[in-house]
Amino acid sequence: MTVTAVRPTTTPAPARRPARFRRRRTLINHLLIAPALLLSVGIVVIPGLLTAFTAFTDWSGVGLDANLVGLRNFREILADPVFGTALENNLRWVAMFLTIPAVLGLLTAWLLLRRRRTRTFYQVVYLMPYVLSPVVNALIWLSIIYNPNGGLVGTLNDIGLPVSAPLSSLTGAFYAAAAVDMWHYWGFLTVIYLGAMRQTPVDQVEAAIMDGADSWQVFRNVYLPSIRPALLLMAVMTVIFSFLAFDYIYLLTQGGPAHSSEVLGTYAYAFAFSAFQFGKASAVALVMSFFGLIASCVYTWMSRKQDD
Amino acid sequence: MTTRLKGIGAHAVLLFFAATALFPLALVLLNSVKTNTEIVRNPLALPSTFTFENFVTAWTYGEFGTGFLNSVLLTGTTVVVVLTCSTLAGYVLAGKKIRSWPVVMVYLTMAMTVPVQLFVFPLYSIVAAVDLLDNPMVVGVIIAAINIPFATFLMRTFFLNVPRELEEAAQVDGVSTAQFVWHVLLPIVRPGLITVGVVVGLNAWNEFLISATFLQDPDQQTVTLGFLSMNGTFSTELGAMMAGALILIAPVLAIFVALQRYVVDGIASGSVKG
């Protein structure tokens, strides 16, 4: 690492200098990495650890007045039927996001793989909803599509199709919100999968074609195994983010009507900022993060098994 | 002949999905210049007359003037903080310049998966206790902290492309650190800086949960929050809502299309680590 190792003749300094020089360099390097670590620890990790602690208290979120209450917060949320609905909805969310956007992403990526000229155009178009704010996307769907007075749903009613307003339906509101999130999200997967498919070694593809494989077989036996790491990573990310889903539900339904579209994210948020029960909110947040943690562990375990 | 048919079929599928992605956005464009009665009659019809009043209404009642200012302030803070921190950290990690670099890498991987909901409640109380709520720059720093791990990993891969011999040769030749950074390092990692800047910038601009929680004062709200506040009073004024949406969509899509190469590369490369 030191300059002396490369060109001894250019460093006539006494032997003690490199050691001091190296110590100074080490100090500088630690100073360079410090801002990133300090911000991350101070803003993400320490409050995160506080959540793990406040989940066992009756903290209201204001001041330092908090009493340890043991597992009471967890017992109370487990006894709340809304918690069950929310957890169930999160599991539905996982199932939907692991399948629908993944299939759309794979299909479009596969079709774009051999279209060199139009590839960029389609990727940009597919990403457009993805780069827009959830607020904007949600309000567009809320006012011009799902709206029974002036939206597309209203028009369908006018021409005689009896479509009920999706967002005020007990069974439909949850899926209506999920649909908007998926509409905004799947293009992201197209770009990821296409990027991964393009890393597939050309000779493997050519060998398969030489062996007389048709395009489905090439996809199935060459591309799919080749993008396995990307598929796996995205699946894990999907599971983690499905337990944290918040924006689209909160903006489109607020968890309603009658808590039917509640997810753990909106459930926790209401405890903190409507009921000022930060202890309970923390308990729910801990449960949500726990599911994400399981997904991360499964991922680490699977990728290690793959390396063996 | 069959390959030709297949090609047409493939294009039809691709076009269908492009239409799905664009259809709601097209409705916004179409209805932003229509009067409310016209929209209620048929949102799919072409406008018979063009009215630009909707844009004035949206701009005024959504407080887009202050909103854009606050959004720029918030996003600018995030981008500057993330670029500074992740460039410095990425440089150190790529060169394995500290002995504890593997520990730092593991830490950043873990920090990347910490969900917002796990730290937002205590963080809110801390920020409220030190009287820093309703400050877009504070929210900018918080969003920066969330983005730093991923940005550091991305910058690190760009610094890995810098040959170590280059730095050693520069030291031997007596090139000052400043000159080396400016004339050698910067040109090599510039694409990385742009990628991180635009991806993190979009994240900050679009962020909802933290901004909505930490910015309650209408004078300090971002432009998306101002638009959201219109929804209550203007939910029956569809023309104004669509015009507001268009005002928010246009600049973001313009920047995205101009820098699409960096966004697409950033997304595609970020996942193919393994």
Coordinates of C-alpha atoms in Angstrom, one line a residue, chain B residues 86-264:
Chain B
S86 CA -21.8 8.2 0.0
T87 CA -18.9 9.4 -2.2
L88 CA -16.5 9.7 0.8
A89 CA -17.6 6.3 2.3
G90 CA -17.7 4.6 -1.1
Y91 CA -14.1 5.7 -1.8
V92 CA -12.8 4.4 1.6
L93 CA -14.7 1.1 1.2
A94 CA -13.7 0.5 -2.4
G95 CA -10.0 0.9 -1.5
K96 CA -10.4 -1.2 1.7
K97 CA -8.6 1.7 3.4
I98 CA -9.8 0.9 6.9
R99 CA -9.3 -2.4 8.6
S100 CA -12.9 -2.6 9.7
W101 CA -14.3 -2.3 6.1
P102 CA -16.1 -5.7 6.1
V103 CA -17.9 -4.8 9.3
V104 CA -19.0 -1.5 7.7
M105 CA -20.3 -3.4 4.7
V106 CA -22.4 -5.8 6.8
Y107 CA -23.7 -2.8 8.8
L108 CA -24.8 -1.0 5.7
T109 CA -26.5 -4.1 4.3
M110 CA -28.5 -4.3 7.5
A111 CA -29.2 -0.6 7.7
M112 CA -30.6 -0.8 4.1
T113 CA -33.3 -3.2 5.2
V114 CA -34.4 -1.3 8.3
P115 CA -38.0 -0.3 7.6
V116 CA -39.1 3.3 8.0
Q117 CA -41.9 2.3 10.4
L118 CA -39.3 0.8 12.7
F119 CA -37.7 4.1 13.5
V120 CA -40.2 6.8 12.5
F121 CA -42.2 6.9 15.8
P122 CA -39.4 7.6 18.3
L123 CA -37.7 9.8 15.6
Y124 CA -40.8 11.9 15.5
S125 CA -40.8 12.4 19.2
I126 CA -37.0 13.3 19.2
V127 CA -37.4 15.8 16.4
A128 CA -40.5 17.3 18.1
A129 CA -38.6 17.5 21.4
V130 CA -35.8 19.6 19.9
D131 CA -38.3 21.7 18.0
L132 CA -37.3 20.8 14.5
L133 CA -40.7 19.7 13.1
D134 CA -42.0 21.6 10.1
N135 CA -38.6 22.0 8.6
P136 CA -38.1 20.7 5.0
M137 CA -34.3 20.6 5.4
V138 CA -34.6 18.4 8.5
V139 CA -36.8 16.0 6.5
G140 CA -34.2 16.2 3.7
V141 CA -31.5 15.0 6.1
I142 CA -33.7 12.1 7.4
I143 CA -34.5 10.9 3.9
A144 CA -30.7 11.2 3.2
A145 CA -29.9 8.9 6.1
I146 CA -32.3 6.3 4.7
N147 CA -30.7 6.5 1.2
I148 CA -27.0 6.6 2.3
P149 CA -26.4 2.8 2.5
F150 CA -27.7 2.0 -1.0
A151 CA -25.9 5.1 -2.4
T152 CA -22.6 4.1 -0.7
F153 CA -22.8 0.6 -2.3
L154 CA -23.4 2.2 -5.7
M155 CA -20.6 4.7 -5.3
R156 CA -18.3 1.9 -4.1
T157 CA -18.8 -0.1 -7.3
F158 CA -17.8 3.0 -9.3
F159 CA -14.7 3.6 -7.2
L160 CA -13.8 -0.1 -7.7
N161 CA -13.3 0.8 -11.4
V162 CA -10.5 3.2 -10.5
P163 CA -7.2 1.3 -10.8
R164 CA -5.2 1.4 -7.6
E165 CA -2.0 2.1 -9.6
L166 CA -3.4 5.4 -10.7
E167 CA -3.6 6.7 -7.1
E168 CA -0.1 5.4 -6.3
A169 CA 1.4 6.9 -9.5
A170 CA -0.2 10.2 -8.7
Q171 CA 1.3 10.2 -5.2
V172 CA 4.7 9.4 -6.5
D173 CA 4.5 12.1 -9.2
G174 CA 3.7 14.7 -6.5
V175 CA 0.2 15.4 -7.7
S176 CA -1.8 17.1 -4.9
T177 CA -4.8 15.3 -3.5
A178 CA -7.1 18.1 -4.7
Q179 CA -5.7 17.9 -8.2
F180 CA -6.0 14.1 -8.2
V181 CA -9.6 14.2 -7.0
W182 CA -10.6 16.9 -9.4
H183 CA -8.8 15.7 -12.6
V184 CA -8.6 11.9 -12.1
L185 CA -11.3 10.6 -9.7
L186 CA -14.1 12.9 -10.6
P187 CA -14.3 12.1 -14.3
I188 CA -14.3 8.3 -13.6
V189 CA -17.1 8.4 -11.0
R190 CA -19.2 11.1 -12.6
P191 CA -21.8 8.7 -14.1
G192 CA -22.1 7.2 -10.6
L193 CA -22.7 10.7 -9.1
I194 CA -25.4 11.4 -11.6
T195 CA -27.1 8.1 -11.1
V196 CA -27.1 8.4 -7.3
G197 CA -28.2 12.0 -7.6
V198 CA -31.2 11.4 -9.8
V199 CA -32.4 8.2 -8.1
V200 CA -32.1 9.7 -4.6
G201 CA -33.5 13.0 -5.8
L202 CA -36.6 11.2 -7.1
N203 CA -36.9 9.2 -3.9
A204 CA -36.8 12.5 -1.9
W205 CA -39.2 14.4 -4.2
N206 CA -41.8 11.6 -4.0
E207 CA -41.4 10.6 -0.4
F208 CA -44.8 10.6 1.5
L209 CA -44.8 8.9 4.9
I210 CA -42.0 11.0 6.6
S211 CA -42.9 14.3 4.8
A212 CA -46.5 14.0 5.7
T213 CA -45.7 13.2 9.3
F214 CA -43.0 15.8 9.9
L215 CA -44.4 18.7 7.9
Q216 CA -47.8 19.7 9.2
D217 CA -47.6 23.5 8.7
P218 CA -49.0 24.4 5.3
D219 CA -46.3 26.9 4.8
Q220 CA -43.6 24.2 5.1
Q221 CA -45.3 21.5 3.1
T222 CA -43.9 20.0 -0.1
V223 CA -45.7 20.4 -3.4
T224 CA -47.1 16.9 -3.3
L225 CA -48.6 17.5 0.2
G226 CA -50.1 20.8 -1.1
F227 CA -51.7 18.9 -3.9
L228 CA -53.0 16.3 -1.4
S229 CA -54.5 19.0 0.7
M230 CA -56.5 20.1 -2.3
N231 CA -58.2 16.7 -2.4
G232 CA -60.4 17.5 0.5
T233 CA -61.8 20.8 -0.8
F234 CA -61.5 20.2 -4.5
S235 CA -62.5 16.6 -4.8
T236 CA -65.6 17.7 -6.9
E237 CA -63.5 20.1 -9.0
L238 CA -62.0 17.4 -11.2
G239 CA -60.6 19.8 -13.7
A240 CA -58.5 21.6 -11.1
M241 CA -57.4 18.2 -9.7
M242 CA -56.2 17.1 -13.1
A243 CA -54.5 20.3 -13.8
G244 CA -52.7 20.1 -10.4
A245 CA -51.7 16.5 -11.2
L246 CA -50.3 17.6 -14.6
I247 CA -48.3 20.4 -13.0
L248 CA -46.7 17.8 -10.7
I249 CA -46.2 15.2 -13.4
A250 CA -44.6 17.3 -16.1
P251 CA -41.4 18.4 -14.4
V252 CA -40.7 14.9 -13.0
L253 CA -41.3 13.2 -16.3
A254 CA -39.2 15.8 -18.1
I255 CA -36.2 15.2 -15.8
F256 CA -36.7 11.4 -15.9
V257 CA -36.8 11.3 -19.7
A258 CA -33.7 13.6 -19.9
L259 CA -31.7 11.4 -17.5
Q260 CA -33.4 8.1 -18.3
R261 CA -30.1 6.3 -19.1
Y262 CA -28.9 6.9 -15.6
V263 CA -32.1 5.9 -13.9
V264 CA -32.5 2.7 -16.0

